[in-house]
């Protein structure tokens, strides 16, 4: 149980174009999803918290107009990298907790398999 | 601010050679300490949750332990398929449900 599906797994785009990444919880409902960015040999950097039916909460230093997050349903969150540039090339990973409410604070994260974005 | 430091950064073992990975942390009110395994090009896979000092969890060749300042991931008689990056994360009561991750330990087990 607690499967998170993320796609595409790899995408190459030209500088200036936009890319959408989808994150789905397959067998549970996720009121909250998290988007991370991971640099080589480094840990996960939280970009934003995606909340179903409301605006995402962005971490300090993350441009909300560049990284658009939409959480339209309890099973789907999307991250759109707008006007991508080579410095946006990275590994993006989404995650969710399978439980909700107060119990969710003690629950582990379940991750998608990530999206390798290359901007040329 | 919650902090997590993992050591060593990289560990190379021979098959069957047991060892331990360390995760030192500071957190304001621990809700949970989590261990994950990450294979290259993949998302992290959940291994264990520890909630209080003295707690231990086991799964196959892996055993996680917790004190008030650190956690250890003990690997007994590792096999090449245990090669991966192991990530430690903490979640505190004051951080709005967010997890803070360490940089990980990359384990390589040679046959």
PDB file of C-alpha atoms in Angstrom:
ATOM      1  CA  UNK A   1       0.000   0.000   0.000  1.00  0.00           C
ATOM      2  CA  UNK A   2       0.837   3.745   0.039  1.00  0.00           C
ATOM      3  CA  UNK A   3       2.044   4.003  -3.552  1.00  0.00           C
ATOM      4  CA  UNK A   4       2.939   7.365  -5.067  1.00  0.00           C
ATOM      5  CA  UNK A   5       3.276   7.588  -8.832  1.00  0.00           C
ATOM      6  CA  UNK A   6       5.222  10.398 -10.457  1.00  0.00           C
ATOM      7  CA  UNK A   7       5.692  11.135 -14.127  1.00  0.00           C
ATOM      8  CA  UNK A   8       7.382  11.756 -16.346  1.00  0.00           C
ATOM      9  CA  UNK A   9      10.499  10.055 -15.010  1.00  0.00           C
ATOM     10  CA  UNK A  10      12.699  12.011 -17.398  1.00  0.00           C
ATOM     11  CA  UNK A  11      12.126  15.149 -19.444  1.00  0.00           C
ATOM     12  CA  UNK A  12      14.374  17.246 -21.627  1.00  0.00           C
ATOM     13  CA  UNK A  13      13.155  20.677 -22.628  1.00  0.00           C
ATOM     14  CA  UNK A  14      14.483  23.797 -24.249  1.00  0.00           C
ATOM     15  CA  UNK A  15      15.243  26.918 -22.295  1.00  0.00           C
ATOM     16  CA  UNK A  16      12.179  29.147 -21.968  1.00  0.00           C
ATOM     17  CA  UNK A  17       9.587  26.395 -22.161  1.00  0.00           C
ATOM     18  CA  UNK A  18       7.416  25.063 -19.318  1.00  0.00           C
ATOM     19  CA  UNK A  19       7.310  21.544 -17.953  1.00  0.00           C
ATOM     20  CA  UNK A  20       4.557  19.903 -15.898  1.00  0.00           C
ATOM     21  CA  UNK A  21       5.263  17.068 -13.465  1.00  0.00           C
ATOM     22  CA  UNK A  22       2.417  14.981 -12.042  1.00  0.00           C
ATOM     23  CA  UNK A  23       2.294  13.262  -8.670  1.00  0.00           C
ATOM     24  CA  UNK A  24      -0.510  10.835  -7.852  1.00  0.00           C
ATOM     25  CA  UNK A  25      -1.333   8.870  -4.722  1.00  0.00           C
ATOM     26  CA  UNK A  26      -2.645   5.572  -6.107  1.00  0.00           C
ATOM     27  CA  UNK A  27      -4.193   3.821  -3.133  1.00  0.00           C
ATOM     28  CA  UNK A  28      -4.775   6.559  -0.566  1.00  0.00           C
ATOM     29  CA  UNK A  29      -5.973  10.113  -0.352  1.00  0.00           C
ATOM     30  CA  UNK A  30      -3.380  12.783   0.294  1.00  0.00           C
ATOM     31  CA  UNK A  31      -4.584  16.133   1.540  1.00  0.00           C
ATOM     32  CA  UNK A  32      -0.966  17.255   1.679  1.00  0.00           C
ATOM     33  CA  UNK A  33       1.870  16.511  -0.701  1.00  0.00           C
ATOM     34  CA  UNK A  34       5.450  17.740  -0.609  1.00  0.00           C
ATOM     35  CA  UNK A  35       7.718  18.686  -3.492  1.00  0.00           C
ATOM     36  CA  UNK A  36      11.471  18.285  -3.125  1.00  0.00           C
ATOM     37  CA  UNK A  37      14.492  19.052  -5.233  1.00  0.00           C
ATOM     38  CA  UNK A  38      17.626  16.958  -4.939  1.00  0.00           C
ATOM     39  CA  UNK A  39      21.104  17.953  -6.077  1.00  0.00           C
ATOM     40  CA  UNK A  40      23.783  15.331  -6.819  1.00  0.00           C
ATOM     41  CA  UNK A  41      25.106  13.678  -3.669  1.00  0.00           C
ATOM     42  CA  UNK A  42      22.975  15.990  -1.582  1.00  0.00           C
ATOM     43  CA  UNK A  43      19.855  15.492   0.412  1.00  0.00           C
ATOM     44  CA  UNK A  44      16.295  16.486  -0.272  1.00  0.00           C
ATOM     45  CA  UNK A  45      15.508  20.180  -0.270  1.00  0.00           C
ATOM     46  CA  UNK A  46      11.862  20.935   0.461  1.00  0.00           C
ATOM     47  CA  UNK A  47      10.478  23.339  -2.115  1.00  0.00           C
ATOM     48  CA  UNK A  48       6.830  23.579  -1.142  1.00  0.00           C
ATOM     49  CA  UNK A  49       3.929  21.969   0.632  1.00  0.00           C
ATOM     50  CA  UNK A  50       0.949  21.320  -1.603  1.00  0.00           C
ATOM     51  CA  UNK A  51      -2.460  21.492   0.066  1.00  0.00           C
ATOM     52  CA  UNK A  52      -5.581  20.103  -1.569  1.00  0.00           C
ATOM     53  CA  UNK A  53      -8.016  22.865  -2.429  1.00  0.00           C
ATOM     54  CA  UNK A  54      -5.803  25.726  -1.295  1.00  0.00           C
ATOM     55  CA  UNK A  55      -2.610  27.545  -2.168  1.00  0.00           C
ATOM     56  CA  UNK A  56       0.728  25.866  -1.770  1.00  0.00           C
ATOM     57  CA  UNK A  57       3.137  26.965   0.932  1.00  0.00           C
ATOM     58  CA  UNK A  58       6.580  27.707  -0.452  1.00  0.00           C
ATOM     59  CA  UNK A  59       9.891  27.490   1.400  1.00  0.00           C
ATOM     60  CA  UNK A  60      12.071  30.536   1.711  1.00  0.00           C
ATOM     61  CA  UNK A  61      13.982  31.251  -1.478  1.00  0.00           C
ATOM     62  CA  UNK A  62      11.695  29.238  -3.761  1.00  0.00           C
ATOM     63  CA  UNK A  63      10.057  31.359  -6.465  1.00  0.00           C
ATOM     64  CA  UNK A  64       6.335  30.671  -6.407  1.00  0.00           C
ATOM     65  CA  UNK A  65       5.823  32.202  -9.838  1.00  0.00           C
ATOM     66  CA  UNK A  66       8.415  29.908 -11.326  1.00  0.00           C
ATOM     67  CA  UNK A  67       7.370  26.687  -9.620  1.00  0.00           C
ATOM     68  CA  UNK A  68       3.594  26.564  -9.886  1.00  0.00           C
ATOM     69  CA  UNK A  69       1.881  23.958  -7.744  1.00  0.00           C
ATOM     70  CA  UNK A  70      -1.695  22.818  -8.135  1.00  0.00           C
ATOM     71  CA  UNK A  71      -3.400  20.283  -5.870  1.00  0.00           C
ATOM     72  CA  UNK A  72      -6.800  19.976  -7.465  1.00  0.00           C
ATOM     73  CA  UNK A  73      -7.864  16.659  -5.959  1.00  0.00           C
ATOM     74  CA  UNK A  74      -7.048  14.368  -3.047  1.00  0.00           C
ATOM     75  CA  UNK A  75      -4.904  12.181  -5.291  1.00  0.00           C
ATOM     76  CA  UNK A  76      -3.162  14.573  -7.659  1.00  0.00           C
ATOM     77  CA  UNK A  77      -0.657  17.375  -7.295  1.00  0.00           C
ATOM     78  CA  UNK A  78       1.224  18.977 -10.172  1.00  0.00           C
ATOM     79  CA  UNK A  79       4.414  21.015 -10.306  1.00  0.00           C
ATOM     80  CA  UNK A  80       4.929  23.226 -13.337  1.00  0.00           C
ATOM     81  CA  UNK A  81       8.370  24.675 -13.936  1.00  0.00           C
ATOM     82  CA  UNK A  82       7.687  27.811 -15.937  1.00  0.00           C
ATOM     83  CA  UNK A  83      10.153  29.395 -18.347  1.00  0.00           C
ATOM     84  CA  UNK A  84      12.721  26.773 -17.478  1.00  0.00           C
ATOM     85  CA  UNK A  85      16.427  27.595 -17.611  1.00  0.00           C
ATOM     86  CA  UNK A  86      19.491  25.341 -17.402  1.00  0.00           C
ATOM     87  CA  UNK A  87      19.906  26.129 -13.695  1.00  0.00           C
ATOM     88  CA  UNK A  88      16.492  24.493 -13.113  1.00  0.00           C
ATOM     89  CA  UNK A  89      17.917  21.170 -14.251  1.00  0.00           C
ATOM     90  CA  UNK A  90      17.606  18.836 -11.293  1.00  0.00           C
ATOM     91  CA  UNK A  91      15.892  15.805  -9.797  1.00  0.00           C
ATOM     92  CA  UNK A  92      12.406  16.651  -8.536  1.00  0.00           C
ATOM     93  CA  UNK A  93      10.610  14.305  -6.145  1.00  0.00           C
ATOM     94  CA  UNK A  94       7.112  14.398  -4.681  1.00  0.00           C
ATOM     95  CA  UNK A  95       5.909  12.715  -1.524  1.00  0.00           C
ATOM     96  CA  UNK A  96       2.813  12.268   0.599  1.00  0.00           C
ATOM     97  CA  UNK A  97       1.736  10.881   3.938  1.00  0.00           C
ATOM     98  CA  UNK A  98      -0.844   8.134   3.834  1.00  0.00           C
ATOM     99  CA  UNK A  99      -2.686   9.204   6.962  1.00  0.00           C
ATOM    100  CA  UNK A 100      -4.458  12.475   7.636  1.00  0.00           C
ATOM    101  CA  UNK A 101      -5.063  14.847  10.495  1.00  0.00           C
ATOM    102  CA  UNK A 102      -3.036  14.697  13.681  1.00  0.00           C
ATOM    103  CA  UNK A 103      -1.886  11.115  13.001  1.00  0.00           C
ATOM    104  CA  UNK A 104      -0.174  12.253   9.828  1.00  0.00           C
ATOM    105  CA  UNK A 105       2.454  14.167  11.783  1.00  0.00           C
ATOM    106  CA  UNK A 106       3.913  10.867  13.020  1.00  0.00           C
ATOM    107  CA  UNK A 107       3.616   9.066   9.695  1.00  0.00           C
ATOM    108  CA  UNK A 108       6.426   8.438   7.220  1.00  0.00           C
ATOM    109  CA  UNK A 109       6.573   9.963   3.774  1.00  0.00           C
ATOM    110  CA  UNK A 110       5.945   7.882   0.670  1.00  0.00           C
ATOM    111  CA  UNK A 111       7.849   9.084  -2.366  1.00  0.00           C
ATOM    112  CA  UNK A 112       7.391   9.032  -6.082  1.00  0.00           C
ATOM    113  CA  UNK A 113      10.288   7.845  -8.193  1.00  0.00           C
ATOM    114  CA  UNK A 114      11.314  11.347  -9.154  1.00  0.00           C
ATOM    115  CA  UNK A 115      11.602  13.319 -12.378  1.00  0.00           C
ATOM    116  CA  UNK A 116      14.976  14.094 -13.918  1.00  0.00           C
ATOM    117  CA  UNK A 117      14.612  17.477 -15.629  1.00  0.00           C
ATOM    118  CA  UNK A 118      17.249  18.609 -18.111  1.00  0.00           C
ATOM    119  CA  UNK A 119      16.937  22.081 -19.609  1.00  0.00           C
ATOM    120  CA  UNK A 120      19.068  22.681 -22.699  1.00  0.00           C
TER     121      UNK A 120
ATOM    122  CA  UNK B   1      15.804  24.834  13.749  1.00  0.00           C
ATOM    123  CA  UNK B   2      15.883  21.051  13.350  1.00  0.00           C
ATOM    124  CA  UNK B   3      19.196  19.609  12.170  1.00  0.00           C
ATOM    125  CA  UNK B   4      20.345  16.189  10.975  1.00  0.00           C
ATOM    126  CA  UNK B   5      23.937  15.098  10.380  1.00  0.00           C
ATOM    127  CA  UNK B   6      24.767  11.695   8.938  1.00  0.00           C
ATOM    128  CA  UNK B   7      28.102   9.929   9.016  1.00  0.00           C
ATOM    129  CA  UNK B   8      30.064   8.607   7.331  1.00  0.00           C
ATOM    130  CA  UNK B   9      29.318  10.233   3.984  1.00  0.00           C
ATOM    131  CA  UNK B  10      30.319   7.021   2.209  1.00  0.00           C
ATOM    132  CA  UNK B  11      30.961   3.486   3.439  1.00  0.00           C
ATOM    133  CA  UNK B  12      32.453   0.599   1.529  1.00  0.00           C
ATOM    134  CA  UNK B  13      32.059  -2.891   2.974  1.00  0.00           C
ATOM    135  CA  UNK B  14      32.854  -6.406   1.909  1.00  0.00           C
ATOM    136  CA  UNK B  15      29.905  -8.760   1.707  1.00  0.00           C
ATOM    137  CA  UNK B  16      29.269 -10.115   5.195  1.00  0.00           C
ATOM    138  CA  UNK B  17      31.136  -7.291   6.950  1.00  0.00           C
ATOM    139  CA  UNK B  18      28.741  -5.752   9.491  1.00  0.00           C
ATOM    140  CA  UNK B  19      28.788  -2.040  10.293  1.00  0.00           C
ATOM    141  CA  UNK B  20      26.688   0.911  11.465  1.00  0.00           C
ATOM    142  CA  UNK B  21      25.530   4.215  10.012  1.00  0.00           C
ATOM    143  CA  UNK B  22      25.059   7.208  12.297  1.00  0.00           C
ATOM    144  CA  UNK B  23      22.414   9.928  12.334  1.00  0.00           C
ATOM    145  CA  UNK B  24      22.894  12.734  14.852  1.00  0.00           C
ATOM    146  CA  UNK B  25      20.006  15.119  15.307  1.00  0.00           C
ATOM    147  CA  UNK B  26      18.704  18.128  17.152  1.00  0.00           C
ATOM    148  CA  UNK B  27      14.983  18.724  17.188  1.00  0.00           C
ATOM    149  CA  UNK B  28      12.495  20.608  19.255  1.00  0.00           C
ATOM    150  CA  UNK B  29      10.174  17.852  20.441  1.00  0.00           C
ATOM    151  CA  UNK B  30      10.632  14.706  18.365  1.00  0.00           C
ATOM    152  CA  UNK B  31       7.545  13.447  16.570  1.00  0.00           C
ATOM    153  CA  UNK B  32       9.493  10.789  14.722  1.00  0.00           C
ATOM    154  CA  UNK B  33      12.853   9.807  13.263  1.00  0.00           C
ATOM    155  CA  UNK B  34      12.665   8.130   9.876  1.00  0.00           C
ATOM    156  CA  UNK B  35      15.101   6.010   7.878  1.00  0.00           C
ATOM    157  CA  UNK B  36      14.815   5.730   4.101  1.00  0.00           C
ATOM    158  CA  UNK B  37      16.726   3.882   1.427  1.00  0.00           C
ATOM    159  CA  UNK B  38      17.344   5.554  -1.927  1.00  0.00           C
ATOM    160  CA  UNK B  39      18.611   3.763  -5.012  1.00  0.00           C
ATOM    161  CA  UNK B  40      20.255   5.799  -7.803  1.00  0.00           C
ATOM    162  CA  UNK B  41      17.711   7.679  -9.913  1.00  0.00           C
ATOM    163  CA  UNK B  42      14.810   6.649  -7.671  1.00  0.00           C
ATOM    164  CA  UNK B  43      12.771   8.213  -4.897  1.00  0.00           C
ATOM    165  CA  UNK B  44      13.453   7.253  -1.276  1.00  0.00           C
ATOM    166  CA  UNK B  45      11.817   4.125   0.090  1.00  0.00           C
ATOM    167  CA  UNK B  46      10.590   4.113   3.676  1.00  0.00           C
ATOM    168  CA  UNK B  47      12.364   1.706   6.060  1.00  0.00           C
ATOM    169  CA  UNK B  48      11.661   2.563   9.714  1.00  0.00           C
ATOM    170  CA  UNK B  49      10.066   5.046  12.076  1.00  0.00           C
ATOM    171  CA  UNK B  50      11.360   5.491  15.624  1.00  0.00           C
ATOM    172  CA  UNK B  51       9.448   7.606  18.092  1.00  0.00           C
ATOM    173  CA  UNK B  52      11.234   7.509  21.438  1.00  0.00           C
ATOM    174  CA  UNK B  53      14.659   6.855  22.936  1.00  0.00           C
ATOM    175  CA  UNK B  54      15.340   3.183  23.486  1.00  0.00           C
ATOM    176  CA  UNK B  55      13.137   2.044  20.641  1.00  0.00           C
ATOM    177  CA  UNK B  56      14.481  -0.482  18.130  1.00  0.00           C
ATOM    178  CA  UNK B  57      13.110  -1.728  14.810  1.00  0.00           C
ATOM    179  CA  UNK B  58      14.376  -4.586  12.622  1.00  0.00           C
ATOM    180  CA  UNK B  59      13.881  -5.635   9.040  1.00  0.00           C
ATOM    181  CA  UNK B  60      15.945  -8.426   7.514  1.00  0.00           C
ATOM    182  CA  UNK B  61      19.607  -7.388   7.860  1.00  0.00           C
ATOM    183  CA  UNK B  62      18.798  -3.889   9.106  1.00  0.00           C
ATOM    184  CA  UNK B  63      18.237  -2.732  12.669  1.00  0.00           C
ATOM    185  CA  UNK B  64      17.545   0.864  13.683  1.00  0.00           C
ATOM    186  CA  UNK B  65      18.055   2.195  17.196  1.00  0.00           C
ATOM    187  CA  UNK B  66      17.357   5.562  18.794  1.00  0.00           C
ATOM    188  CA  UNK B  67      18.756   7.656  21.644  1.00  0.00           C
ATOM    189  CA  UNK B  68      17.921  11.232  22.577  1.00  0.00           C
ATOM    190  CA  UNK B  69      20.672  12.570  20.324  1.00  0.00           C
ATOM    191  CA  UNK B  70      21.292  10.008  17.606  1.00  0.00           C
ATOM    192  CA  UNK B  71      20.103   6.996  15.714  1.00  0.00           C
ATOM    193  CA  UNK B  72      22.069   4.097  14.315  1.00  0.00           C
ATOM    194  CA  UNK B  73      21.282   1.887  11.381  1.00  0.00           C
ATOM    195  CA  UNK B  74      23.071  -1.403  11.937  1.00  0.00           C
ATOM    196  CA  UNK B  75      23.665  -3.599   8.918  1.00  0.00           C
ATOM    197  CA  UNK B  76      24.425  -7.232   9.722  1.00  0.00           C
ATOM    198  CA  UNK B  77      26.186  -9.403   7.150  1.00  0.00           C
ATOM    199  CA  UNK B  78      25.351  -7.073   4.254  1.00  0.00           C
ATOM    200  CA  UNK B  79      24.864  -8.257   0.692  1.00  0.00           C
ATOM    201  CA  UNK B  80      25.596  -6.360  -2.545  1.00  0.00           C
ATOM    202  CA  UNK B  81      21.879  -5.635  -2.927  1.00  0.00           C
ATOM    203  CA  UNK B  82      22.042  -3.542   0.248  1.00  0.00           C
ATOM    204  CA  UNK B  83      24.128  -0.997  -1.669  1.00  0.00           C
ATOM    205  CA  UNK B  84      22.192   2.297  -1.681  1.00  0.00           C
ATOM    206  CA  UNK B  85      22.085   5.714  -0.060  1.00  0.00           C
ATOM    207  CA  UNK B  86      20.474   5.670   3.380  1.00  0.00           C
ATOM    208  CA  UNK B  87      18.713   8.845   4.455  1.00  0.00           C
ATOM    209  CA  UNK B  88      17.733   9.863   7.963  1.00  0.00           C
ATOM    210  CA  UNK B  89      15.023  12.442   8.657  1.00  0.00           C
ATOM    211  CA  UNK B  90      13.411  13.966  11.735  1.00  0.00           C
ATOM    212  CA  UNK B  91      10.110  15.644  12.301  1.00  0.00           C
ATOM    213  CA  UNK B  92       9.609  17.932  15.293  1.00  0.00           C
ATOM    214  CA  UNK B  93       6.560  19.369  16.954  1.00  0.00           C
ATOM    215  CA  UNK B  94       7.429  22.945  15.989  1.00  0.00           C
ATOM    216  CA  UNK B  95       8.149  22.474  12.279  1.00  0.00           C
ATOM    217  CA  UNK B  96       4.602  22.334  10.911  1.00  0.00           C
ATOM    218  CA  UNK B  97       4.787  18.661  10.011  1.00  0.00           C
ATOM    219  CA  UNK B  98       7.820  19.034   7.749  1.00  0.00           C
ATOM    220  CA  UNK B  99      10.695  16.567   7.705  1.00  0.00           C
ATOM    221  CA  UNK B 100      14.348  17.604   7.884  1.00  0.00           C
ATOM    222  CA  UNK B 101      16.697  15.276   6.011  1.00  0.00           C
ATOM    223  CA  UNK B 102      20.372  14.518   6.424  1.00  0.00           C
ATOM    224  CA  UNK B 103      22.692  14.294   3.414  1.00  0.00           C
ATOM    225  CA  UNK B 104      22.727  10.506   3.565  1.00  0.00           C
ATOM    226  CA  UNK B 105      25.314   7.742   3.728  1.00  0.00           C
ATOM    227  CA  UNK B 106      26.139   5.984   0.485  1.00  0.00           C
ATOM    228  CA  UNK B 107      26.784   2.326   1.192  1.00  0.00           C
ATOM    229  CA  UNK B 108      28.628   0.106  -1.261  1.00  0.00           C
ATOM    230  CA  UNK B 109      28.844  -3.613  -0.533  1.00  0.00           C
ATOM    231  CA  UNK B 110      31.389  -5.522  -2.603  1.00  0.00           C
ATOM    232  CA  UNK B 111      30.910  -9.249  -3.286  1.00  0.00           C
TER     233      UNK B 111
END
